[in-house]
């Protein structure tokens, strides 16, 4: 490695005579790491094993040329006398750090998990799912999934006590990032070992190690804090608590040691002292291992101490002694009789493994001896570490406590409050659509492939194809417009006003705000009407929808497909390239014009002159009336093109209607708007959210006069819009995250204090017949009834116990106001009906919400 590692030397010096004898006895049976040829390399595990003196290197001489053993033999084509031994030392320690980092990563989740069990932490920080849209850290979600395995069926985590602190809530983030940097470290270490001492390799390694040191510091910091919290909150026996505190004060590493090592590593990085940096990081790794070892000891004592350690008490002089009699014995017996709670399946398996390995059948053990044994247990050089790592791998991956299943990328589950928000949004959307005379239409989730192909241009590559079934080639629907056009053509309709809310599918690469399955809310008008009349109404409906959804500031970008075609003709674009160039222009909201220009010129064969002229036009945007006037000025190139002139005349009529409709202030005339779909023929538009939440386009649409005719030959002019409701939900969730939202609409909880199902069924049926939303609960404990009503935000409770039965009354409790009144059995339903007339189902009380 370059020089002896101080920690390894210290570990050797600290061994007992028996341990030294064992080491000497094992020397003859060391593992062998073989270099098979000149071009082969050791793994980081091999380097660690050799550095730790548990393996030795041999060279397969049969694969090396005879003259290679001469004094001028070059290793990796570098003469040995020119070798940079500092680089060799850095690479060597770097490889050891990689192995130690992977070893630490394999055990810290388990230790933190039993610590969380001891603290009875809140489960919510671990309730993470991969949204598939790039908005969540995959490593944080993976770390949380491991904790779910350990917590499965736990009565500690799911108890009424819910401890929550940053040292718990940050676990998925910190552990996830440690996983990420460890993985990156491993990739770089593998390259280092295989490629030799490349120029810049030491610098590259140092940068990776600097990042690792940062996350090691975070790991150690939250581990130390959890350890202290466990001692302060979870070890109830006073004597055992005092013993544990004394042991931590005497033996456990303090936070200042962690701070000093981290600061030293960052200072070495800044000074480019790479050899000092790698050794600092190695020491930091060893310190973190020791910190987590003490966390594991403390958590184990909190969970199992009453049975194993309680007989070892702290005397007045600080010595550890056996309890003789009296109070200590009584305390011990009381602890033995106390009913134990149930650990999570993964945590229980880990705790049981610790017992088997460290107690070896003994019922009790000295606290200090156990702590020292546990520290050695977590040492990667120890004989039991591989068994521990294998056991934890089995726990996480076993059938009994395996990782929870995951949903496909780009899809989402919606439950509880999310579903309540979606239903509220859907109700607003449907009401607006029906207000404008639309009728509902539902079409199949998949269509014949021939129905969808040839309608979307370059976007067709995102269509989800299905396997051949029964001789028909089908694909999942890409949008709701093509199925609508197919339905109108198939049924010979010449006029139809419809709305459709349903899922569509894109074979897309999921990213933030982009999904592979999502809802669309469509409104379309098909038929012969006055010029631009349906266009005006559809755009008005879009602004009306976004206003009523109350999502905040937005703008509707608007253009005309014929104006776009005229612009391309003016710029010298051949007509056969119109659609493909439109597809490129459509990406301007995500890419710079220079990137778009490169695509148009290099990939699509457009001249630079044409591309540059397009660039001057697509920068034009602004007030509809003002920009339209500019484009209609005398001498305008647009007036010399028939398509462009027609489009400008239609836009003039449309803008006047929008102005009278008092929604033109939301419209921006934007010549860069292209809409990549092939079927548009006239006005096109796109709504963009302007608030803090970055979601991009939230709605779009336009006129498509020829689409229906592609199926039937009978042209039926049409115009429509599609609301990207998923992105609207994202905005609403952000805005309502600090507000109370009811996932359950139950208005009344019938609480029977006993076990009388007949009474419960009688009372709740009376409420159901009165069309009230009610549920019942039968339990003798009043607190459980109140907890349920509070958790579900149920506004009222009807309570019947022994007293109420004797008096022929019910107790009506207002859960929010915490007031109670008694009413005769024949009057309480009528009283509830009056109270609930002004209560909102959305939040459970009288408020400003519209939803009843």
Short mmCIF file of C-alpha atoms in Angstrom, two decimals, residues 78-390:
data_model
loop_
_atom_site.label_atom_id
_atom_site.label_comp_id
_atom_site.label_asym_id
_atom_site.label_seq_id
_atom_site.Cartn_x
_atom_site.Cartn_y
_atom_site.Cartn_z
CA UNK A 78 6.28 1.48 -17.21
CA UNK A 79 9.91 0.73 -16.20
CA UNK A 80 10.02 -0.21 -12.53
CA UNK A 81 12.74 2.31 -11.80
CA UNK A 82 10.46 5.09 -13.11
CA UNK A 83 7.43 4.00 -11.07
CA UNK A 84 5.68 6.71 -9.04
CA UNK A 85 5.42 5.08 -5.63
CA UNK A 86 3.13 7.83 -4.29
CA UNK A 87 0.64 7.00 -7.04
CA UNK A 88 1.00 3.31 -6.18
CA UNK A 89 0.31 4.03 -2.53
CA UNK A 90 -2.76 6.14 -3.36
CA UNK A 91 -4.14 3.43 -5.67
CA UNK A 92 -3.49 0.77 -3.05
CA UNK A 93 -5.23 2.56 -0.19
CA UNK A 94 -7.96 3.63 -2.62
CA UNK A 95 -8.65 -0.06 -3.33
CA UNK A 96 -8.74 -0.85 0.39
CA UNK A 97 -11.14 2.04 1.00
CA UNK A 98 -13.41 0.73 -1.76
CA UNK A 99 -13.64 -2.66 -0.05
CA UNK A 100 -14.21 -1.12 3.40
CA UNK A 101 -16.84 1.26 2.05
CA UNK A 102 -18.76 -1.63 0.47
CA UNK A 103 -18.45 -3.59 3.72
CA UNK A 104 -19.80 -0.66 5.77
CA UNK A 105 -22.64 -0.10 3.32
CA UNK A 106 -23.79 -3.69 3.80
CA UNK A 107 -24.36 -3.36 7.57
CA UNK A 108 -25.33 0.23 8.42
CA UNK A 109 -28.96 -0.16 7.31
CA UNK A 110 -29.49 -3.05 9.72
CA UNK A 111 -27.91 -1.20 12.65
CA UNK A 112 -29.87 1.98 12.00
CA UNK A 113 -33.03 -0.14 11.65
CA UNK A 114 -32.80 -1.71 15.13
CA UNK A 115 -31.93 1.72 16.50
CA UNK A 116 -35.13 3.09 14.95
CA UNK A 117 -37.04 0.16 16.44
CA UNK A 118 -35.67 0.99 19.89
CA UNK A 119 -36.69 4.64 19.45
CA UNK A 120 -40.13 3.68 18.06
CA UNK A 121 -39.63 6.12 15.24
CA UNK A 122 -42.22 7.47 12.87
CA UNK A 123 -42.38 5.35 9.70
CA UNK A 124 -43.16 8.25 7.34
CA UNK A 125 -39.51 9.06 6.35
CA UNK A 126 -39.22 5.52 4.96
CA UNK A 127 -42.50 5.60 3.04
CA UNK A 128 -40.77 6.45 -0.23
CA UNK A 129 -41.59 5.16 -3.69
CA UNK A 130 -39.85 5.59 -7.01
CA UNK A 131 -42.19 7.84 -8.97
CA UNK A 132 -40.36 6.90 -12.15
CA UNK A 133 -40.33 10.51 -13.35
CA UNK A 134 -36.90 11.46 -12.06
CA UNK A 135 -38.22 13.51 -9.14
CA UNK A 136 -37.03 11.07 -6.48
CA UNK A 137 -33.57 9.74 -5.67
CA UNK A 138 -33.40 6.08 -6.64
CA UNK A 139 -30.74 5.37 -4.02
CA UNK A 140 -32.80 7.03 -1.28
CA UNK A 141 -35.84 4.98 -2.34
CA UNK A 142 -33.71 1.80 -2.38
CA UNK A 143 -32.40 2.55 1.12
CA UNK A 144 -35.94 3.17 2.36
CA UNK A 145 -37.01 -0.17 0.81
CA UNK A 146 -34.36 -1.98 2.89
CA UNK A 147 -35.72 -0.38 6.05
CA UNK A 148 -39.24 -1.46 5.10
CA UNK A 149 -37.97 -5.04 5.05
CA UNK A 150 -36.53 -4.68 8.55
CA UNK A 151 -39.67 -2.95 9.86
CA UNK A 152 -42.17 -5.38 8.34
CA UNK A 153 -44.83 -6.31 10.98
CA UNK A 154 -43.06 -4.26 13.67
CA UNK A 155 -45.11 -3.23 16.68
CA UNK A 156 -42.40 -0.78 17.68
CA UNK A 157 -42.45 1.31 14.54
CA UNK A 158 -46.25 1.14 14.35
CA UNK A 159 -46.79 1.97 18.02
CA UNK A 160 -48.58 5.11 19.21
CA UNK A 161 -45.23 6.62 20.21
CA UNK A 162 -43.66 8.12 17.08
CA UNK A 163 -40.18 9.55 17.64
CA UNK A 164 -38.96 11.80 14.84
CA UNK A 165 -35.76 13.78 14.57
CA UNK A 166 -33.42 14.74 11.72
CA UNK A 167 -31.18 11.82 12.68
CA UNK A 168 -34.10 9.56 11.65
CA UNK A 169 -35.82 11.52 8.89
CA UNK A 170 -32.51 11.99 7.02
CA UNK A 171 -31.64 8.27 6.99
CA UNK A 172 -32.92 7.52 3.43
CA UNK A 173 -31.16 10.61 2.05
CA UNK A 174 -27.81 10.05 3.80
CA UNK A 175 -27.72 6.26 3.41
CA UNK A 176 -28.86 6.59 -0.21
CA UNK A 177 -26.14 9.09 -1.06
CA UNK A 178 -23.54 6.95 0.69
CA UNK A 179 -24.64 4.06 -1.54
CA UNK A 180 -24.29 6.27 -4.60
CA UNK A 181 -20.78 7.54 -3.81
CA UNK A 182 -19.67 4.03 -2.78
CA UNK A 183 -20.85 2.68 -6.12
CA UNK A 184 -19.01 5.44 -7.98
CA UNK A 185 -15.92 4.78 -5.86
CA UNK A 186 -16.00 1.11 -6.80
CA UNK A 187 -16.17 1.90 -10.52
CA UNK A 188 -13.19 4.23 -10.25
CA UNK A 189 -11.20 1.77 -8.10
CA UNK A 190 -11.73 -0.96 -10.68
CA UNK A 191 -10.46 1.34 -13.42
CA UNK A 192 -7.46 2.31 -11.29
CA UNK A 193 -6.45 -1.30 -10.72
CA UNK A 194 -6.92 -2.33 -14.34
CA UNK A 195 -5.32 0.65 -16.05
CA UNK A 196 -2.24 1.25 -13.96
CA UNK A 197 -0.98 4.68 -13.04
CA UNK A 198 -2.61 6.88 -15.66
CA UNK A 199 -1.98 10.65 -15.81
CA UNK A 200 -4.54 12.32 -13.58
CA UNK A 201 -5.67 9.07 -11.94
CA UNK A 202 -4.57 10.22 -8.49
CA UNK A 203 -6.46 13.49 -8.86
CA UNK A 204 -9.56 11.60 -9.98
CA UNK A 205 -9.33 9.27 -6.98
CA UNK A 206 -8.86 12.20 -4.61
CA UNK A 207 -12.00 13.96 -5.84
CA UNK A 208 -14.05 10.80 -5.34
CA UNK A 209 -12.62 10.34 -1.84
CA UNK A 210 -13.38 13.93 -0.88
CA UNK A 211 -17.07 13.35 -1.69
CA UNK A 212 -17.02 10.05 0.19
CA UNK A 213 -15.59 11.80 3.27
CA UNK A 214 -18.49 14.25 3.26
CA UNK A 215 -21.13 11.52 3.35
CA UNK A 216 -19.13 9.55 5.92
CA UNK A 217 -19.27 12.61 8.15
CA UNK A 218 -23.07 12.81 7.71
CA UNK A 219 -23.40 9.08 8.47
CA UNK A 220 -21.36 9.39 11.65
CA UNK A 221 -23.14 12.53 12.81
CA UNK A 222 -26.67 11.08 12.65
CA UNK A 223 -25.47 7.75 14.09
CA UNK A 224 -23.97 9.46 17.17
CA UNK A 225 -27.20 11.40 17.71
CA UNK A 226 -29.37 8.29 17.40
CA UNK A 227 -27.14 6.48 19.90
CA UNK A 228 -27.62 9.23 22.47
CA UNK A 229 -31.37 9.33 21.85
CA UNK A 230 -31.62 5.57 22.39
CA UNK A 231 -29.83 5.80 25.75
CA UNK A 232 -31.93 8.78 26.85
CA UNK A 233 -35.31 7.46 25.71
CA UNK A 234 -35.27 3.69 25.30
CA UNK A 235 -33.30 2.05 28.12
CA UNK A 236 -35.81 2.22 30.96
CA UNK A 237 -33.86 0.31 33.62
CA UNK A 238 -31.96 2.96 35.59
CA UNK A 239 -28.96 0.78 36.47
CA UNK A 240 -28.60 -0.53 32.93
CA UNK A 241 -28.96 3.01 31.60
CA UNK A 242 -26.21 4.25 33.92
CA UNK A 243 -23.92 1.38 32.87
CA UNK A 244 -24.50 2.11 29.21
CA UNK A 245 -23.85 5.85 29.64
CA UNK A 246 -20.61 5.20 31.50
CA UNK A 247 -19.45 2.77 28.83
CA UNK A 248 -20.22 5.26 26.06
CA UNK A 249 -18.38 8.03 27.88
CA UNK A 250 -15.33 5.83 28.47
CA UNK A 251 -15.09 3.89 25.22
CA UNK A 252 -17.18 5.42 22.44
CA UNK A 253 -15.65 7.84 19.96
CA UNK A 254 -16.86 11.41 20.35
CA UNK A 255 -18.19 13.74 17.69
CA UNK A 256 -15.07 15.91 17.89
CA UNK A 257 -12.93 12.98 16.64
CA UNK A 258 -15.23 12.69 13.63
CA UNK A 259 -15.08 16.45 13.03
CA UNK A 260 -11.28 16.49 13.27
CA UNK A 261 -10.79 13.64 10.81
CA UNK A 262 -13.25 15.07 8.31
CA UNK A 263 -11.65 18.52 8.49
CA UNK A 264 -8.20 16.95 8.07
CA UNK A 265 -9.32 15.05 4.97
CA UNK A 266 -10.78 18.15 3.35
CA UNK A 267 -7.66 20.14 4.21
CA UNK A 268 -5.49 17.42 2.64
CA UNK A 269 -7.70 17.53 -0.48
CA UNK A 270 -7.33 21.30 -0.79
CA UNK A 271 -3.54 21.05 -0.34
CA UNK A 272 -3.38 18.18 -2.86
CA UNK A 273 -1.70 15.96 -0.27
CA UNK A 274 -3.19 12.86 -1.86
CA UNK A 275 -1.38 10.29 0.26
CA UNK A 276 -2.53 11.97 3.48
CA UNK A 277 -6.07 12.22 2.05
CA UNK A 278 -6.42 8.49 1.37
CA UNK A 279 -5.14 7.60 4.83
CA UNK A 280 -7.46 10.18 6.44
CA UNK A 281 -10.44 8.75 4.60
CA UNK A 282 -9.43 5.22 5.58
CA UNK A 283 -9.24 6.31 9.22
CA UNK A 284 -12.59 8.07 8.82
CA UNK A 285 -14.13 4.83 7.53
CA UNK A 286 -12.77 2.98 10.55
CA UNK A 287 -14.16 5.64 12.90
CA UNK A 288 -17.60 5.40 11.26
CA UNK A 289 -17.50 1.61 11.67
CA UNK A 290 -16.80 2.06 15.38
CA UNK A 291 -19.56 4.68 15.73
CA UNK A 292 -22.08 2.35 14.12
CA UNK A 293 -20.82 -0.50 16.29
CA UNK A 294 -21.69 1.49 19.39
CA UNK A 295 -25.07 2.39 17.93
CA UNK A 296 -25.69 -1.31 17.37
CA UNK A 297 -24.64 -2.13 20.94
CA UNK A 298 -26.90 0.56 22.36
CA UNK A 299 -29.90 -0.46 20.25
CA UNK A 300 -29.40 -4.15 21.15
CA UNK A 301 -29.21 -3.28 24.86
CA UNK A 302 -32.40 -1.19 24.58
CA UNK A 303 -34.27 -4.02 22.86
CA UNK A 304 -32.86 -7.03 24.75
CA UNK A 305 -31.21 -5.55 27.86
CA UNK A 306 -33.92 -6.49 30.34
CA UNK A 307 -33.18 -10.16 29.68
CA UNK A 308 -29.44 -10.23 29.08
CA UNK A 309 -27.73 -7.33 30.83
CA UNK A 310 -30.00 -6.34 33.73
CA UNK A 311 -28.17 -8.55 36.24
CA UNK A 312 -24.98 -6.51 35.72
CA UNK A 313 -25.48 -3.37 37.78
CA UNK A 314 -23.32 -0.31 38.44
CA UNK A 315 -22.20 0.00 42.05
CA UNK A 316 -21.65 3.22 43.97
CA UNK A 317 -17.98 3.23 43.04
CA UNK A 318 -18.74 2.74 39.35
CA UNK A 319 -17.80 -0.96 39.33
CA UNK A 320 -19.99 -3.56 37.71
CA UNK A 321 -21.46 -6.16 40.07
CA UNK A 322 -24.23 -8.71 40.40
CA UNK A 323 -27.49 -7.61 42.06
CA UNK A 324 -27.75 -9.25 45.46
CA UNK A 325 -31.35 -8.95 46.50
CA UNK A 326 -34.06 -6.45 47.24
CA UNK A 327 -35.14 -3.82 44.74
CA UNK A 328 -32.74 -4.86 41.98
CA UNK A 329 -34.02 -8.42 42.06
CA UNK A 330 -37.59 -7.18 42.02
CA UNK A 331 -36.78 -4.93 39.07
CA UNK A 332 -35.26 -7.86 37.25
CA UNK A 333 -38.28 -10.07 37.87
CA UNK A 334 -40.58 -7.28 36.79
CA UNK A 335 -38.60 -6.87 33.56
CA UNK A 336 -38.73 -10.61 32.96
CA UNK A 337 -42.51 -10.63 33.34
CA UNK A 338 -43.06 -7.58 31.15
CA UNK A 339 -44.69 -8.45 27.86
CA UNK A 340 -42.30 -7.88 24.96
CA UNK A 341 -43.36 -6.05 21.84
CA UNK A 342 -42.82 -7.55 18.42
CA UNK A 343 -39.87 -6.44 16.32
CA UNK A 344 -40.08 -6.20 12.55
CA UNK A 345 -39.29 -9.46 10.79
CA UNK A 346 -35.95 -8.28 9.44
CA UNK A 347 -34.93 -6.63 12.72
CA UNK A 348 -35.91 -9.73 14.72
CA UNK A 349 -33.81 -11.94 12.44
CA UNK A 350 -30.81 -9.59 12.83
CA UNK A 351 -31.15 -9.44 16.63
CA UNK A 352 -31.44 -13.22 16.82
CA UNK A 353 -28.29 -13.61 14.69
CA UNK A 354 -26.40 -11.31 17.09
CA UNK A 355 -27.50 -13.48 20.01
CA UNK A 356 -26.38 -16.66 18.32
CA UNK A 357 -23.00 -15.28 17.27
CA UNK A 358 -22.03 -13.25 20.33
CA UNK A 359 -23.81 -14.97 23.22
CA UNK A 360 -23.14 -18.55 22.10
CA UNK A 361 -25.99 -19.89 24.18
CA UNK A 362 -25.27 -17.84 27.31
CA UNK A 363 -28.28 -16.20 28.95
CA UNK A 364 -26.34 -13.24 30.35
CA UNK A 365 -23.13 -11.42 29.48
CA UNK A 366 -21.10 -8.52 30.80
CA UNK A 367 -22.02 -5.27 29.06
CA UNK A 368 -18.43 -4.20 28.35
CA UNK A 369 -17.44 -7.62 26.99
CA UNK A 370 -20.48 -7.62 24.71
CA UNK A 371 -19.59 -4.15 23.43
CA UNK A 372 -16.02 -5.17 22.60
CA UNK A 373 -17.21 -8.37 20.93
CA UNK A 374 -19.68 -6.34 18.84
CA UNK A 375 -16.93 -3.97 17.70
CA UNK A 376 -14.89 -6.93 16.47
CA UNK A 377 -18.05 -8.43 14.96
CA UNK A 378 -18.34 -5.41 12.62
CA UNK A 379 -14.65 -5.39 11.65
CA UNK A 380 -14.23 -6.46 7.98
CA UNK A 381 -10.98 -8.15 9.01
CA UNK A 382 -12.80 -10.32 11.54
CA UNK A 383 -13.63 -13.95 10.85
CA UNK A 384 -17.35 -13.40 11.47
CA UNK A 385 -17.90 -10.41 9.22
CA UNK A 386 -18.51 -12.37 6.03
CA UNK A 387 -21.16 -14.40 7.86
CA UNK A 388 -22.81 -11.21 9.09
CA UNK A 389 -22.87 -9.71 5.61
CA UNK A 390 -24.33 -12.91 4.14
#
